[in-house]
Short mmCIF file of C-alpha atoms in Angstrom, two decimals:
data_model
loop_
_atom_site.label_atom_id
_atom_site.label_comp_id
_atom_site.label_asym_id
_atom_site.label_seq_id
_atom_site.Cartn_x
_atom_site.Cartn_y
_atom_site.Cartn_z
CA UNK A 1 29.11 5.84 4.61
CA UNK A 2 25.43 5.48 4.83
CA UNK A 3 23.40 2.74 5.95
CA UNK A 4 19.95 0.89 5.63
CA UNK A 5 17.96 -0.96 8.25
CA UNK A 6 17.03 -4.22 7.36
CA UNK A 7 15.70 -5.93 10.88
CA UNK A 8 13.56 -3.43 12.19
CA UNK A 9 9.95 -3.47 14.09
CA UNK A 10 7.08 -1.20 13.73
CA UNK A 11 3.96 -0.93 16.04
CA UNK A 12 2.68 -3.82 13.93
CA UNK A 13 4.76 -5.99 15.45
CA UNK A 14 1.84 -6.33 18.27
CA UNK A 15 2.92 -5.37 21.90
CA UNK A 16 6.46 -5.58 20.74
CA UNK A 17 7.63 -2.79 18.51
CA UNK A 18 7.35 0.49 19.24
CA UNK A 19 8.38 2.01 15.95
CA UNK A 20 5.26 4.29 14.78
CA UNK A 21 5.50 4.25 11.03
CA UNK A 22 5.38 8.25 10.57
CA UNK A 23 7.69 9.31 13.06
CA UNK A 24 10.03 6.29 12.07
CA UNK A 25 10.25 7.73 8.11
CA UNK A 26 10.81 10.97 9.30
CA UNK A 27 13.61 9.95 11.66
CA UNK A 28 15.03 7.71 8.74
CA UNK A 29 15.01 10.42 6.11
CA UNK A 30 16.72 12.79 8.45
CA UNK A 31 19.39 10.51 9.06
CA UNK A 32 20.15 10.17 5.36
CA UNK A 33 18.96 6.70 4.96
CA UNK A 34 18.55 5.97 1.40
CA UNK A 35 16.14 2.60 2.17
CA UNK A 36 14.45 0.86 5.28
CA UNK A 37 13.22 -2.56 5.77
CA UNK A 38 9.90 -3.54 7.53
CA UNK A 39 10.75 -6.71 9.48
CA UNK A 40 7.58 -7.64 11.78
CA UNK A 41 7.20 -10.78 13.75
CA UNK A 42 5.10 -13.23 12.00
CA UNK A 43 3.06 -10.78 9.91
CA UNK A 44 3.05 -8.04 7.20
CA UNK A 45 -0.03 -5.99 8.57
CA UNK A 46 1.83 -2.70 8.11
CA UNK A 47 2.67 -3.40 4.00
CA UNK A 48 0.62 -0.89 2.62
CA UNK A 49 1.35 1.85 5.57
CA UNK A 50 5.03 1.35 5.78
CA UNK A 51 5.47 1.32 1.63
CA UNK A 52 3.35 4.73 1.38
CA UNK A 53 4.98 6.43 3.99
CA UNK A 54 8.61 5.29 3.09
CA UNK A 55 7.91 6.83 -0.24
CA UNK A 56 6.33 10.03 0.73
CA UNK A 57 9.38 10.67 2.84
CA UNK A 58 12.10 9.94 0.06
CA UNK A 59 12.89 6.38 1.49
CA UNK A 60 12.93 3.24 -0.66
CA UNK A 61 10.82 0.68 1.19
CA UNK A 62 11.69 -3.01 1.61
CA UNK A 63 9.04 -5.43 2.77
CA UNK A 64 9.89 -8.01 4.64
CA UNK A 65 9.30 -10.28 7.80
CA UNK A 66 10.90 -11.81 10.80
CA UNK A 67 9.05 -15.31 10.52
CA UNK A 68 9.27 -18.04 12.93
CA UNK A 69 10.60 -21.47 11.82
CA UNK A 70 8.99 -24.28 13.61
CA UNK A 71 12.49 -26.52 14.25
CA UNK A 72 10.86 -29.92 13.48
CA UNK A 73 8.29 -28.84 11.12
CA UNK A 74 5.25 -26.55 11.28
CA UNK A 75 2.83 -29.44 11.42
CA UNK A 76 4.55 -30.63 15.01
CA UNK A 77 2.53 -28.96 17.65
CA UNK A 78 4.93 -29.36 20.32
CA UNK A 79 7.36 -26.97 22.42
CA UNK A 80 9.79 -30.34 23.26
CA UNK A 81 13.40 -29.83 23.07
CA UNK A 82 15.13 -32.82 21.73
CA UNK A 83 18.81 -31.45 21.54
CA UNK A 84 20.74 -28.94 23.65
CA UNK A 85 21.04 -26.34 20.64
CA UNK A 86 17.00 -26.27 20.50
CA UNK A 87 15.00 -23.32 21.74
CA UNK A 88 11.99 -24.16 23.29
CA UNK A 89 10.16 -22.20 20.79
CA UNK A 90 10.91 -21.20 17.13
CA UNK A 91 13.77 -19.92 15.40
CA UNK A 92 13.62 -16.35 14.25
CA UNK A 93 14.69 -15.63 10.56
CA UNK A 94 14.76 -12.45 8.56
CA UNK A 95 12.94 -12.36 4.93
CA UNK A 96 13.15 -9.81 2.46
CA UNK A 97 11.30 -9.10 -0.46
CA UNK A 98 13.73 -8.17 -3.45
CA UNK A 99 10.80 -7.84 -6.13
CA UNK A 100 7.15 -8.96 -6.78
CA UNK A 101 7.60 -12.36 -7.08
CA UNK A 102 9.49 -12.57 -3.91
CA UNK A 103 6.51 -10.10 -2.45
CA UNK A 104 4.13 -12.81 -3.33
CA UNK A 105 6.32 -15.90 -2.32
CA UNK A 106 6.73 -14.04 1.17
CA UNK A 107 3.08 -13.15 1.41
CA UNK A 108 2.23 -16.62 0.66
CA UNK A 109 4.80 -17.97 3.52
CA UNK A 110 2.92 -15.83 6.11
CA UNK A 111 -0.49 -16.82 4.97
CA UNK A 112 0.38 -20.39 5.10
CA UNK A 113 2.18 -19.90 8.81
CA UNK A 114 -1.19 -19.27 10.19
CA UNK A 115 -3.20 -21.66 7.93
CA UNK A 116 -1.33 -24.90 8.88
CA UNK A 117 1.24 -23.81 11.12
CA UNK A 118 -0.11 -22.06 13.98
CA UNK A 119 0.93 -22.94 17.39
CA UNK A 120 1.18 -20.20 19.59
CA UNK A 121 2.87 -18.21 17.09
CA UNK A 122 2.60 -18.47 12.86
CA UNK A 123 4.93 -20.87 11.90
CA UNK A 124 6.45 -21.74 8.83
CA UNK A 125 9.35 -24.53 7.98
CA UNK A 126 11.85 -25.00 5.44
CA UNK A 127 9.90 -27.31 3.46
CA UNK A 128 7.98 -24.25 2.75
CA UNK A 129 11.25 -22.19 2.22
CA UNK A 130 12.16 -24.87 -0.11
CA UNK A 131 8.77 -24.19 -2.17
CA UNK A 132 8.23 -20.65 -1.93
CA UNK A 133 12.10 -18.98 -1.61
CA UNK A 134 12.47 -17.32 -5.32
CA UNK A 135 12.98 -13.50 -5.19
CA UNK A 136 13.36 -13.57 -1.37
CA UNK A 137 16.72 -12.17 0.48
CA UNK A 138 17.19 -14.19 3.74
CA UNK A 139 19.36 -12.84 6.74
CA UNK A 140 20.35 -15.19 9.50
CA UNK A 141 18.25 -13.71 12.39
CA UNK A 142 18.94 -12.44 15.90
CA UNK A 143 19.85 -14.64 19.01
CA UNK A 144 16.72 -16.35 18.58
CA UNK A 145 17.86 -17.74 14.86
CA UNK A 146 18.71 -21.11 14.64
CA UNK A 147 22.04 -20.32 13.90
CA UNK A 148 22.88 -18.22 16.75
CA UNK A 149 21.54 -21.09 18.98
CA UNK A 150 23.77 -23.70 17.60
CA UNK A 151 26.55 -21.07 17.90
CA UNK A 152 25.48 -20.46 21.40
CA UNK A 153 25.48 -23.93 22.13
CA UNK A 154 29.00 -24.35 20.81
CA UNK A 155 27.66 -26.89 18.65
CA UNK A 156 30.06 -25.88 15.19
CA UNK A 157 28.69 -28.87 13.56
CA UNK A 158 25.23 -27.98 13.54
CA UNK A 159 26.11 -24.40 12.69
CA UNK A 160 28.03 -25.57 9.30
CA UNK A 161 25.01 -27.64 8.67
CA UNK A 162 22.40 -24.73 9.13
CA UNK A 163 24.50 -22.75 7.01
CA UNK A 164 24.60 -25.20 4.39
CA UNK A 165 20.60 -25.67 4.48
CA UNK A 166 20.05 -22.06 3.89
CA UNK A 167 22.79 -21.71 1.27
CA UNK A 168 21.08 -24.79 -0.29
CA UNK A 169 17.59 -22.95 -0.39
CA UNK A 170 18.74 -19.40 -1.08
CA UNK A 171 21.82 -19.34 -2.77
CA UNK A 172 23.45 -15.83 -2.80
CA UNK A 173 20.39 -14.49 -1.34
CA UNK A 174 21.55 -15.57 2.26
CA UNK A 175 23.51 -13.44 4.40
CA UNK A 176 25.03 -13.79 7.52
CA UNK A 177 23.51 -11.21 10.29
CA UNK A 178 25.63 -9.49 13.02
CA UNK A 179 24.42 -7.47 15.63
CA UNK A 180 26.19 -4.84 18.16
CA UNK A 181 23.74 -5.07 21.38
CA UNK A 182 26.08 -5.19 24.10
CA UNK A 183 25.15 -8.47 25.00
CA UNK A 184 27.61 -11.21 25.68
CA UNK A 185 25.88 -13.95 23.78
CA UNK A 186 25.75 -11.88 20.69
CA UNK A 187 29.25 -10.77 20.87
CA UNK A 188 30.51 -14.66 21.16
CA UNK A 189 27.89 -15.11 17.84
CA UNK A 190 29.33 -12.07 16.02
CA UNK A 191 32.81 -13.62 16.47
CA UNK A 192 31.88 -17.01 15.10
CA UNK A 193 30.38 -15.28 12.01
CA UNK A 194 33.11 -12.93 11.41
CA UNK A 195 35.39 -15.99 11.43
CA UNK A 196 33.66 -18.13 9.40
CA UNK A 197 32.35 -15.82 6.76
CA UNK A 198 35.47 -15.78 4.55
CA UNK A 199 35.41 -19.75 4.73
CA UNK A 200 32.29 -19.87 3.67
CA UNK A 201 32.18 -17.18 1.15
CA UNK A 202 28.72 -15.74 2.72
CA UNK A 203 28.68 -11.67 3.22
CA UNK A 204 27.88 -10.59 6.82
CA UNK A 205 25.63 -7.40 7.28
CA UNK A 206 25.11 -5.42 10.37
CA UNK A 207 21.54 -5.11 11.67
CA UNK A 208 20.15 -3.73 15.08
CA UNK A 209 16.82 -5.29 15.69
CA UNK A 210 15.19 -2.02 16.17
CA UNK A 211 12.16 -2.11 18.05
CA UNK A 212 11.88 1.33 19.22
CA UNK A 213 12.74 4.45 17.54
CA UNK A 214 15.19 6.76 20.40
CA UNK A 215 17.58 5.62 23.00
CA UNK A 216 15.35 6.97 25.75
CA UNK A 217 12.31 4.80 24.25
CA UNK A 218 13.57 1.73 25.52
CA UNK A 219 12.14 2.21 29.17
CA UNK A 220 8.72 2.50 27.41
CA UNK A 221 9.37 -0.55 25.37
CA UNK A 222 9.73 -2.31 28.73
CA UNK A 223 6.31 -1.16 29.48
CA UNK A 224 5.36 -2.35 26.37
CA UNK A 225 6.42 -5.90 26.78
CA UNK A 226 4.77 -5.88 30.66
CA UNK A 227 1.69 -5.18 28.88
CA UNK A 228 2.33 -8.03 26.21
CA UNK A 229 3.25 -10.55 29.07
CA UNK A 230 1.07 -9.38 31.99
CA UNK A 231 3.79 -8.68 34.00
CA UNK A 232 4.87 -5.80 36.30
CA UNK A 233 8.06 -3.63 36.01
CA UNK A 234 8.63 -4.61 39.21
CA UNK A 235 8.87 -8.14 38.76
CA UNK A 236 12.59 -9.26 38.81
CA UNK A 237 11.43 -12.44 36.40
CA UNK A 238 9.69 -10.36 33.39
CA UNK A 239 10.54 -10.86 30.50
CA UNK A 240 13.12 -8.44 29.14
CA UNK A 241 15.80 -8.10 26.26
CA UNK A 242 18.45 -7.62 28.41
CA UNK A 243 19.24 -4.40 26.40
CA UNK A 244 18.78 -0.66 25.93
CA UNK A 245 20.41 -0.87 22.30
CA UNK A 246 17.77 -1.75 20.01
CA UNK A 247 16.81 1.74 18.67
CA UNK A 248 17.05 3.03 15.23
CA UNK A 249 20.66 4.14 15.03
CA UNK A 250 21.92 6.28 12.40
CA UNK A 251 24.70 5.63 10.01
CA UNK A 252 27.61 7.27 11.80
CA UNK A 253 26.72 5.22 14.99
CA UNK A 254 26.29 1.60 13.32
CA UNK A 255 29.60 2.36 11.49
CA UNK A 256 31.29 3.08 14.33
CA UNK A 257 29.48 0.07 16.33
CA UNK A 258 31.19 -2.10 13.29
CA UNK A 259 34.53 -0.23 12.58
CA UNK A 260 36.35 -3.69 12.44
CA UNK A 261 33.81 -5.24 9.97
CA UNK A 262 32.97 -2.11 7.67
CA UNK A 263 32.00 -4.48 5.06
CA UNK A 264 28.98 -5.49 6.89
CA UNK A 265 27.70 -1.70 6.80
CA UNK A 266 28.15 -1.66 3.12
CA UNK A 267 26.51 -4.86 2.32
CA UNK A 268 23.08 -3.54 4.01
CA UNK A 269 23.36 -0.81 0.86
CA UNK A 270 24.34 -4.03 -1.32
CA UNK A 271 21.20 -5.51 -0.14
CA UNK A 272 18.93 -2.34 -0.61
CA UNK A 273 20.25 -2.15 -4.19
CA UNK A 274 18.71 -5.99 -4.62
CA UNK A 275 15.45 -4.91 -3.38
CA UNK A 276 13.14 -2.93 -5.77
CA UNK A 277 9.87 -4.15 -5.21
CA UNK A 278 7.05 -2.01 -6.81
CA UNK A 279 3.46 -1.93 -5.44
CA UNK A 280 0.75 -0.57 -7.60
CA UNK A 281 -2.21 0.78 -5.56
CA UNK A 282 -4.07 2.42 -8.82
CA UNK A 283 -4.56 -1.11 -10.54
CA UNK A 284 -7.04 -4.10 -9.93
CA UNK A 285 -5.02 -6.98 -8.88
CA UNK A 286 -7.41 -10.10 -9.45
CA UNK A 287 -6.86 -13.51 -8.43
CA UNK A 288 -6.11 -15.85 -11.92
CA UNK A 289 -9.09 -18.01 -12.56
CA UNK A 290 -7.42 -21.27 -13.19
CA UNK A 291 -9.47 -24.08 -15.35
CA UNK A 292 -8.26 -27.09 -17.40
CA UNK A 293 -10.78 -25.75 -19.93
CA UNK A 294 -8.76 -23.69 -22.73
CA UNK A 295 -11.69 -21.75 -23.61
CA UNK A 296 -10.51 -17.73 -23.05
CA UNK A 297 -12.53 -16.50 -19.90
CA UNK A 298 -14.70 -14.31 -21.52
CA UNK A 299 -16.19 -17.29 -23.59
CA UNK A 300 -16.62 -19.15 -20.46
CA UNK A 301 -18.55 -16.40 -18.67
CA UNK A 302 -20.66 -16.10 -21.69
CA UNK A 303 -21.70 -19.39 -21.91
CA UNK A 304 -22.38 -19.89 -18.28
CA UNK A 305 -24.32 -16.56 -17.70
CA UNK A 306 -26.44 -17.35 -21.38
CA UNK A 307 -27.30 -20.97 -20.09
CA UNK A 308 -28.03 -19.68 -16.57
CA UNK A 309 -30.59 -17.39 -18.02
CA UNK A 310 -32.11 -19.47 -20.44
CA UNK A 311 -32.87 -21.71 -16.91
CA UNK A 312 -34.43 -18.88 -15.52
CA UNK A 313 -36.38 -17.63 -18.35
CA UNK A 314 -38.15 -21.40 -18.74
CA UNK A 315 -39.15 -20.90 -15.10
CA UNK A 316 -40.84 -17.07 -15.70
CA UNK A 317 -42.33 -18.18 -19.06
CA UNK A 318 -44.16 -21.12 -17.24
CA UNK A 319 -45.66 -18.25 -14.92
CA UNK A 320 -45.88 -15.55 -17.67
CA UNK A 321 -46.72 -16.73 -21.46
CA UNK A 322 -46.25 -13.28 -22.69
CA UNK A 323 -42.82 -12.84 -20.96
CA UNK A 324 -40.22 -10.77 -23.36
CA UNK A 325 -37.51 -12.77 -23.28
CA UNK A 326 -35.38 -10.90 -25.98
CA UNK A 327 -35.54 -8.00 -23.51
CA UNK A 328 -33.66 -10.19 -20.80
CA UNK A 329 -31.10 -11.22 -23.46
CA UNK A 330 -30.24 -7.98 -24.69
CA UNK A 331 -29.80 -6.74 -21.04
CA UNK A 332 -27.31 -9.66 -20.50
CA UNK A 333 -25.39 -9.08 -23.46
CA UNK A 334 -25.21 -5.50 -22.15
CA UNK A 335 -23.72 -6.17 -18.95
CA UNK A 336 -21.59 -9.01 -19.86
CA UNK A 337 -19.84 -6.74 -22.36
CA UNK A 338 -19.41 -4.04 -19.50
CA UNK A 339 -17.82 -7.23 -17.77
CA UNK A 340 -15.59 -8.35 -20.22
CA UNK A 341 -14.48 -4.84 -21.18
CA UNK A 342 -13.16 -4.24 -17.80
CA UNK A 343 -11.53 -7.65 -17.53
CA UNK A 344 -13.42 -9.04 -15.05
CA UNK A 345 -14.48 -12.09 -16.44
CA UNK A 346 -12.14 -14.01 -14.02
CA UNK A 347 -13.38 -12.55 -11.12
CA UNK A 348 -17.06 -13.25 -11.73
CA UNK A 349 -16.09 -17.02 -12.60
CA UNK A 350 -14.43 -17.16 -9.37
CA UNK A 351 -17.31 -16.07 -7.57
CA UNK A 352 -19.70 -18.19 -9.37
CA UNK A 353 -17.72 -21.22 -8.02
CA UNK A 354 -18.22 -19.77 -4.41
CA UNK A 355 -21.75 -19.66 -5.03
CA UNK A 356 -21.91 -23.17 -6.68
CA UNK A 357 -20.00 -24.66 -4.16
CA UNK A 358 -22.01 -22.90 -1.19
CA UNK A 359 -25.45 -24.35 -2.79
CA UNK A 360 -23.92 -27.76 -2.73
CA UNK A 361 -22.91 -27.49 0.82
CA UNK A 362 -26.39 -26.15 1.64
#
């Protein structure tokens, strides 16, 4: 049985991920995997590089992100823990764009995490997820996820509430994520999810939270974490993952690790089938100019440009009575037609708004 990695970090997970995209795609393609996801921490910086490299290698690219979910809302700028199951930091959650609508919503979520949710990390919250979830597939996350934290604290009531909340948001686009990283905490989480999955009718999906390419790369990854935290390898208190299993395992290795739950391997392929995002790089993608005026954008541009020209001609004519006004008008019409033929009217109207606003602000 084949397999698709859906929880995978590239070097765009800054000072955390050690997978260079080129070698990563060569590895994935050589392993015969049909698809792979990019889920970097809190950003989508690698989207274009990953998408192009995957296509070039014959691998379906899945664009995603491991987002940080603020436990008490993105507006709360505090790390105070109010309950035994809460983390001092943010909850991790895997989001995958299944189509263009999902990609736009994921981009919006990540952008908002920096604009109004940033507190040490770019953060979103469930309010944003409720608003921008269409086209997005959600995996419950690693040990730093809200669900795993509740399970680890033996809070079955909270775990069930978390599952219910995310099902309300994502419906059948929500999956319970299990991993095999040899950590005791993970084994506890896995067992709970395996037992509850049939009861709540939510599929299990196996992931590996890949941070580096090969098993032997874990030592180099430890060095990378030391660079991130400013610690030395000799420091016993330094931050470390506590496992050497976060490499890009092949399908056979994953199937062996989850031989008791082979359906979780198949689910990775099912999710990959659901993800069909196509990015086009040979087309213009301008923002939509929204206005209450029902006049077509081409006509709005003509009206503004012609009115602006006439104002300028009046000023010029005051100093040059012999001014050839028709020459200016003819040139304007030629330029307007060129802009309209290229479908740039909306772009020019947006730029006009920027300029007017800037002038008003001095």
